[in-house]
Coordinates of C-alpha atoms and ligand atoms in Angstrom, one line a residue:
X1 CA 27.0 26.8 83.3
X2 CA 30.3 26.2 83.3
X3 CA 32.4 24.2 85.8
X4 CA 36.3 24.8 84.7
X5 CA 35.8 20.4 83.9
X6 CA 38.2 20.2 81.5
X7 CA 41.0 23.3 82.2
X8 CA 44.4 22.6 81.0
X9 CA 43.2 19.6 79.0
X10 CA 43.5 18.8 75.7
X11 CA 42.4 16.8 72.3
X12 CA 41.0 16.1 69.5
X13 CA 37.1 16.4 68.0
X14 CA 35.9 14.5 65.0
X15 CA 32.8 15.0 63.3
X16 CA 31.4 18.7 63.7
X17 CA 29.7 18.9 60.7
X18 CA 27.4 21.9 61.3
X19 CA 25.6 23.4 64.5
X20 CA 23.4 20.4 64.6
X21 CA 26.2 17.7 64.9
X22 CA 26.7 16.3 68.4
X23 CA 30.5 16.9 67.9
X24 CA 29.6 20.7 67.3
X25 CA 28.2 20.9 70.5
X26 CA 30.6 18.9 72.2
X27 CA 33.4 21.1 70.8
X28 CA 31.2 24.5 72.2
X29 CA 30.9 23.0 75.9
X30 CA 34.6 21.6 76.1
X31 CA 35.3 25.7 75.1
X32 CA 33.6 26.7 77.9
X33 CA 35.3 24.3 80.3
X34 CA 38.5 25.4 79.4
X35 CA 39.5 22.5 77.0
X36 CA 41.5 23.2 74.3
X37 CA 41.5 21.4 71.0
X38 CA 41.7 20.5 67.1
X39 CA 38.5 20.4 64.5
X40 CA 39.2 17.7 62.6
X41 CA 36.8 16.4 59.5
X42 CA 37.3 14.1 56.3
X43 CA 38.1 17.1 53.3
X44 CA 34.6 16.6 51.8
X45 CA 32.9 17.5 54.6
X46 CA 35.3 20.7 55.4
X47 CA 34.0 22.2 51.6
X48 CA 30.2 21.1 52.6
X49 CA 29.8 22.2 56.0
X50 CA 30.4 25.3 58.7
X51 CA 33.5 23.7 60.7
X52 CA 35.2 27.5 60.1
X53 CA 33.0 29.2 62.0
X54 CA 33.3 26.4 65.0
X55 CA 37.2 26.7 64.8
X56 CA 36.6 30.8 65.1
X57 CA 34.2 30.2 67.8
X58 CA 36.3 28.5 69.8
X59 CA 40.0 29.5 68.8
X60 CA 40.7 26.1 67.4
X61 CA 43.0 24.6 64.5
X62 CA 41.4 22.4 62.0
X63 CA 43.7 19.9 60.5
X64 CA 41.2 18.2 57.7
X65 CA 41.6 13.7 57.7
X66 CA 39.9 11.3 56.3
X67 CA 39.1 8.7 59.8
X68 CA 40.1 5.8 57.0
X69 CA 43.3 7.2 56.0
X70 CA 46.3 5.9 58.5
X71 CA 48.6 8.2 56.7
X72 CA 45.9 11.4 57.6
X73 CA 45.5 9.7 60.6
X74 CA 48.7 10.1 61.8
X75 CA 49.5 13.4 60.2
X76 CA 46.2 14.9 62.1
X77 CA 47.8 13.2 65.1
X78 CA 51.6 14.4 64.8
X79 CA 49.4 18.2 64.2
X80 CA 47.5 18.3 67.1
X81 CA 50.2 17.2 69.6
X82 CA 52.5 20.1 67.7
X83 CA 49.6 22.7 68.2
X84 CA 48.5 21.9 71.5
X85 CA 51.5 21.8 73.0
X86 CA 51.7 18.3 74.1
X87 CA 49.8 15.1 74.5
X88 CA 46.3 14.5 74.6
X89 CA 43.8 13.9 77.5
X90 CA 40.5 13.5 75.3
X91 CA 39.1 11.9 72.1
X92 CA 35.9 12.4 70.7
X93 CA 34.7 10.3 67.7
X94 CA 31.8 11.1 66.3
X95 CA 31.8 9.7 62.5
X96 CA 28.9 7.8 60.8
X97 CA 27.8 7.2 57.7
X98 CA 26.0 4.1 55.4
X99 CA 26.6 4.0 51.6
X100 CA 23.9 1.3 51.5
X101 CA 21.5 3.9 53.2
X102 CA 22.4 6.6 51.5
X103 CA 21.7 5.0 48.3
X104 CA 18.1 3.3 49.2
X105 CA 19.3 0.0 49.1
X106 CA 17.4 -2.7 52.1
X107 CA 19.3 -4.6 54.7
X108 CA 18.4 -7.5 52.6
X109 CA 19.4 -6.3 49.1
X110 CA 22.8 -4.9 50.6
X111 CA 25.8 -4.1 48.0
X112 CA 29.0 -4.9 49.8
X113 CA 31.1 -2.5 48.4
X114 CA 29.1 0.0 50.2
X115 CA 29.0 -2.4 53.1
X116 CA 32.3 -2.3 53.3
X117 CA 32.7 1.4 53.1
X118 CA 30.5 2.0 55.5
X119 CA 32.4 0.2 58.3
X120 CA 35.6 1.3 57.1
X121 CA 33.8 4.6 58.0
X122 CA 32.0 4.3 60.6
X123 CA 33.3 1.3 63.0
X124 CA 36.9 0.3 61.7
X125 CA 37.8 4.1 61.7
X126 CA 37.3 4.2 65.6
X127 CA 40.2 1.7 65.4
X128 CA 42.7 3.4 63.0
X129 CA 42.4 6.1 65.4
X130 CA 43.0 4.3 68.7
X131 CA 46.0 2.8 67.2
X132 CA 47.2 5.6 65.6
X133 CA 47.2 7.6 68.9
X134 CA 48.9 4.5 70.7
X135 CA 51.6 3.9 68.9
X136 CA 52.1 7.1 68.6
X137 CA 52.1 7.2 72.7
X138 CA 49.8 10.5 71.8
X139 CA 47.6 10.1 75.0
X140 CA 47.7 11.1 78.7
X141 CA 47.9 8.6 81.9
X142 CA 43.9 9.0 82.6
X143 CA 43.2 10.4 78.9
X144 CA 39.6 9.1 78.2
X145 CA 38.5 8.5 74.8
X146 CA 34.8 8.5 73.8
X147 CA 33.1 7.1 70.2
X148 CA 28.7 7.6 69.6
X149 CA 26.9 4.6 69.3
X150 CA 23.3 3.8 68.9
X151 CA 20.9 1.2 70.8
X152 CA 20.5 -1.2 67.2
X153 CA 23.4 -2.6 68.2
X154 CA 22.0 -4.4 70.5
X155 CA 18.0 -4.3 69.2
X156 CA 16.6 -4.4 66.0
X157 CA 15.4 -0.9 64.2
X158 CA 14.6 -2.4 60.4
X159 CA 15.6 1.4 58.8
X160 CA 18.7 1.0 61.0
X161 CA 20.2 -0.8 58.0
X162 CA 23.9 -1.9 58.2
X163 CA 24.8 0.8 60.4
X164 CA 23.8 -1.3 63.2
X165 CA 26.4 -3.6 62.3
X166 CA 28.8 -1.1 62.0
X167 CA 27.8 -0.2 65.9
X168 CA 28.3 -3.6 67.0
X169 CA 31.1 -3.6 66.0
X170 CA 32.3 -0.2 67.4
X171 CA 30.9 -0.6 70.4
X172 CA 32.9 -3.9 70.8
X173 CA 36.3 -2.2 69.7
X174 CA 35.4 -0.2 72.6
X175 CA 36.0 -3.0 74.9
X176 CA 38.8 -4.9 73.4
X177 CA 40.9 -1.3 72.9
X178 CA 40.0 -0.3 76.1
X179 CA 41.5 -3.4 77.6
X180 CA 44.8 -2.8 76.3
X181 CA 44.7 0.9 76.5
X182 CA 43.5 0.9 80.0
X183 CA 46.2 -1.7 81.4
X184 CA 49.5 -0.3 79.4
X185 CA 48.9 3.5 79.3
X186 CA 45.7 4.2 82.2
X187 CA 43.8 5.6 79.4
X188 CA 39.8 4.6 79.1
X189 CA 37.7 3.9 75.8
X190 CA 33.7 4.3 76.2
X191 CA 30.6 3.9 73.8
X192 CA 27.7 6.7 74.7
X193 CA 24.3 5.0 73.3
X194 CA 22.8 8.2 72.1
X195 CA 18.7 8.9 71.3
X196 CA 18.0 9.3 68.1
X197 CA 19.1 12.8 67.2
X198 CA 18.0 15.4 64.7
X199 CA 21.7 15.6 62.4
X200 CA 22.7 15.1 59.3
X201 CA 23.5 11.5 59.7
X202 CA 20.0 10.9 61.8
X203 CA 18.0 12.4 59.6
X204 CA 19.5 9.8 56.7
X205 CA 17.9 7.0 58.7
X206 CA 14.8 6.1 56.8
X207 CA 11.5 7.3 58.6
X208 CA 13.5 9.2 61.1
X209 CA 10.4 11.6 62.0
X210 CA 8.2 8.6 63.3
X211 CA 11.5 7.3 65.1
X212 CA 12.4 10.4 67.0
X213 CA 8.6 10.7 67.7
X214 CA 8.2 7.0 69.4
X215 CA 11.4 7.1 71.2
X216 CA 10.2 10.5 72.8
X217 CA 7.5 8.8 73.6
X218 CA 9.0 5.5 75.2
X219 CA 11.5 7.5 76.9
X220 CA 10.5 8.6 80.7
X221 CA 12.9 11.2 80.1
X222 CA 12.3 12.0 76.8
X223 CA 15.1 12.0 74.4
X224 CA 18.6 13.4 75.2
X225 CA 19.7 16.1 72.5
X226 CA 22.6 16.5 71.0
X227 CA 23.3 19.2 73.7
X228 CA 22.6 16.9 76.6
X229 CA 24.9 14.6 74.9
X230 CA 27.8 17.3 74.5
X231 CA 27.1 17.7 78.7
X232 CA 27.5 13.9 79.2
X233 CA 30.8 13.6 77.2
X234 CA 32.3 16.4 78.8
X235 CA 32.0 14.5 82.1
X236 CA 33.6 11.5 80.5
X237 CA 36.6 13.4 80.1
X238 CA 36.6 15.1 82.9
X239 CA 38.9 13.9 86.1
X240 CA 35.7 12.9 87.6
X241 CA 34.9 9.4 85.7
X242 CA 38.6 8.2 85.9
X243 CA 37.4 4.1 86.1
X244 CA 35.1 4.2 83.8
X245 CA 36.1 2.3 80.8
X246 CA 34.9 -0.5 78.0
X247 CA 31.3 0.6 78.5
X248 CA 28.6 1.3 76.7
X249 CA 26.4 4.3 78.1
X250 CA 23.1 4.7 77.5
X251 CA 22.6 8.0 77.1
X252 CA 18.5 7.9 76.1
X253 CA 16.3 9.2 78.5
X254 CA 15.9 5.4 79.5
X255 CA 14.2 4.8 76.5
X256 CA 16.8 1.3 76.6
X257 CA 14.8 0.0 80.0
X258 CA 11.5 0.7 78.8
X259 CA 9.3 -1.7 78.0
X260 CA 6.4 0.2 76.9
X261 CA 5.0 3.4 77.9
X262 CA 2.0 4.7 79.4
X263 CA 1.7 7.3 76.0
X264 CA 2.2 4.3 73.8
X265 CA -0.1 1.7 76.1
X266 CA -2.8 4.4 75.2
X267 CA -2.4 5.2 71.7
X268 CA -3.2 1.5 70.6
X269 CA -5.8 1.6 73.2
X270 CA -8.5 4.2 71.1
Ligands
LIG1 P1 26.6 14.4 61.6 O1 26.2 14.1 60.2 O2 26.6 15.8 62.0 O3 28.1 13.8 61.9 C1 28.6 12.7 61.2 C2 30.1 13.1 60.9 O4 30.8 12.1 60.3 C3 30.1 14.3 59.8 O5 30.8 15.4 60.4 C4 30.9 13.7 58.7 O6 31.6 14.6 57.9 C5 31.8 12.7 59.4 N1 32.4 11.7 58.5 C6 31.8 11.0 57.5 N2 32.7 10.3 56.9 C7 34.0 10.6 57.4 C8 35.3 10.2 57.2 N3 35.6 9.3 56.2 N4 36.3 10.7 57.9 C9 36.0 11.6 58.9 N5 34.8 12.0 59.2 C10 33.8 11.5 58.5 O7 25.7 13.5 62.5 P2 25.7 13.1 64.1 O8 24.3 12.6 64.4 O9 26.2 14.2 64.9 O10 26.7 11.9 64.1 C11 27.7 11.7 65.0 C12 27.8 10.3 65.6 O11 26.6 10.1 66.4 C13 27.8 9.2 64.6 O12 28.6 8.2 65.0 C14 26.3 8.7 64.6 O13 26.1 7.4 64.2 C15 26.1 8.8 66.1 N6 24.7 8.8 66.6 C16 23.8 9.6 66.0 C17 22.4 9.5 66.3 C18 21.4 10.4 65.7 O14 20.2 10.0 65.7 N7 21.8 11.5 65.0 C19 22.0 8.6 67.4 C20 23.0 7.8 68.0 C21 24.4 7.9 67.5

């Protein structure tokens, strides 16, 4: 159903991979709320996944950037503006990946060059991107900008590997961003805590099957898809959640304020 949310408004959506990416979904739902907006995607990605048929979809540009690159960074940011007509009122980031994780090595047997790839990637890039939009002045009075998290930021998840540093991190550029964006320009920065979701990124998390499975389990709700997730973003950047900023939202089915469920009491019971 649609709800006109996000008519008139306009941004920018990183990360929409293929159909299964939360940022694909996110870019179908702000379509039908009357958003308007540019695909954006590091080059590598562009060649490997379906991001033409998402921009066809939903009538949008794609302007390709590497979320490390300041110099793509602002070139993506100097596009969009140009193509949309003006400045921006949303920002989704939705960018993740571990070079440690991808190549089988352990939290404990870490190599730091992909260490540090990986946060360049996956946490720093969420502040390239801020900064490149502010000093840019690329945003909206009441713009609202919106990164994916997950809950090993705050717990341990052993097969989370680094990436839950990388979150921790993200999650608390969130805050610190969000305090300067929110006092100079009126624009707010969030986290959403997502379930674990069945992607391409998720499904690089080692044992992700018995993890999806558990969480189901543990979460009164049950998880939240990738689709409710597109549904929760699109209120975030809606007019409708104006003060909230430097959060992070839980968006798990309350999986987070569980301590152990009835399903799971009984399964070590037999
Ligand atoms: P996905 O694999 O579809 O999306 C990850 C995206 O990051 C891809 O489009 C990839 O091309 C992009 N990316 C990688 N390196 C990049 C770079 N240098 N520059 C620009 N883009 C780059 O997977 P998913 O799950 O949709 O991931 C989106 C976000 O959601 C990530 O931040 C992920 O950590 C987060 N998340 C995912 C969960 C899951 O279980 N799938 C759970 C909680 C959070």
């Amino acid at each position: 159903m649609s709800y006109n949310l996000l008519k008139g408004k306009r941004g920018i959506i990183f990360g929409a991979l293929d159909e299964n990416s939360i940022a694909w979904k996110t870019a179908e739902r702000v379509h039908e709320e009357g958003g308007t907006f540019v695909l954006t995607n590091a080059p590598i990605a562009m060649r490997m996944g379906q991001i033409d048929v998402l921009a066809k979809k939903t009538g949008s540009e794609i302007v390709p950037a590497d979320a490390t690159s300041e110099e793509d960074l602002a070139n993506l940011v100097a596009k969009a503006t140009e193509i949309l007509g003006g400045k921006l009122d949303f920002v989704l980031h939705s960018i993740g990946m571990s070079v440690n994780v991808r190549k089988g090595r352990k939290y404990t047997d870490e190599k730091y060059d992909f260490t540090a790839k990986g946060w360049d990637v996956s946490a720093l890039s969420f502040h390239k991107v801020m900064q490149t939009l502010y000093k840019a002045d690329a945003m909206n009075e009441w713009g609202s900008i919106v990164a994916l998290t997950y809950m090993a930021a705050q717990r341990t998840f052993p097969d989370y590997n680094d990436m839950a540093d990388n979150k921790a991190y993200l999650e608390s550029v969130a805050r610190s961003f969000g305090y300067f964006y929110g006092k100079e320009k009126k624009v707010r920065v969030n986290t959403i805590s997502q379930s674990p979701t069945p992607t391409t990124a998720g499904q690089g998390v080692k044992g992700f099957d018995g993890f999806i499975s558990y969480a189901e389990k543990m979460s009164p709700l049950g998880n939240a898809t990738a689709q409710d997730c597109a549904d929760y973003t699109i209120t975030l950047f809606s007019d409708l959640t104006k003060k909230v900023t430097m959060q992070n939202l839980f968006h798990d089915g309350g999986f987070s304020n569980t301590g152990v469920s009835q399903e799971v009491i009984e399964y070590f019971s037999k």
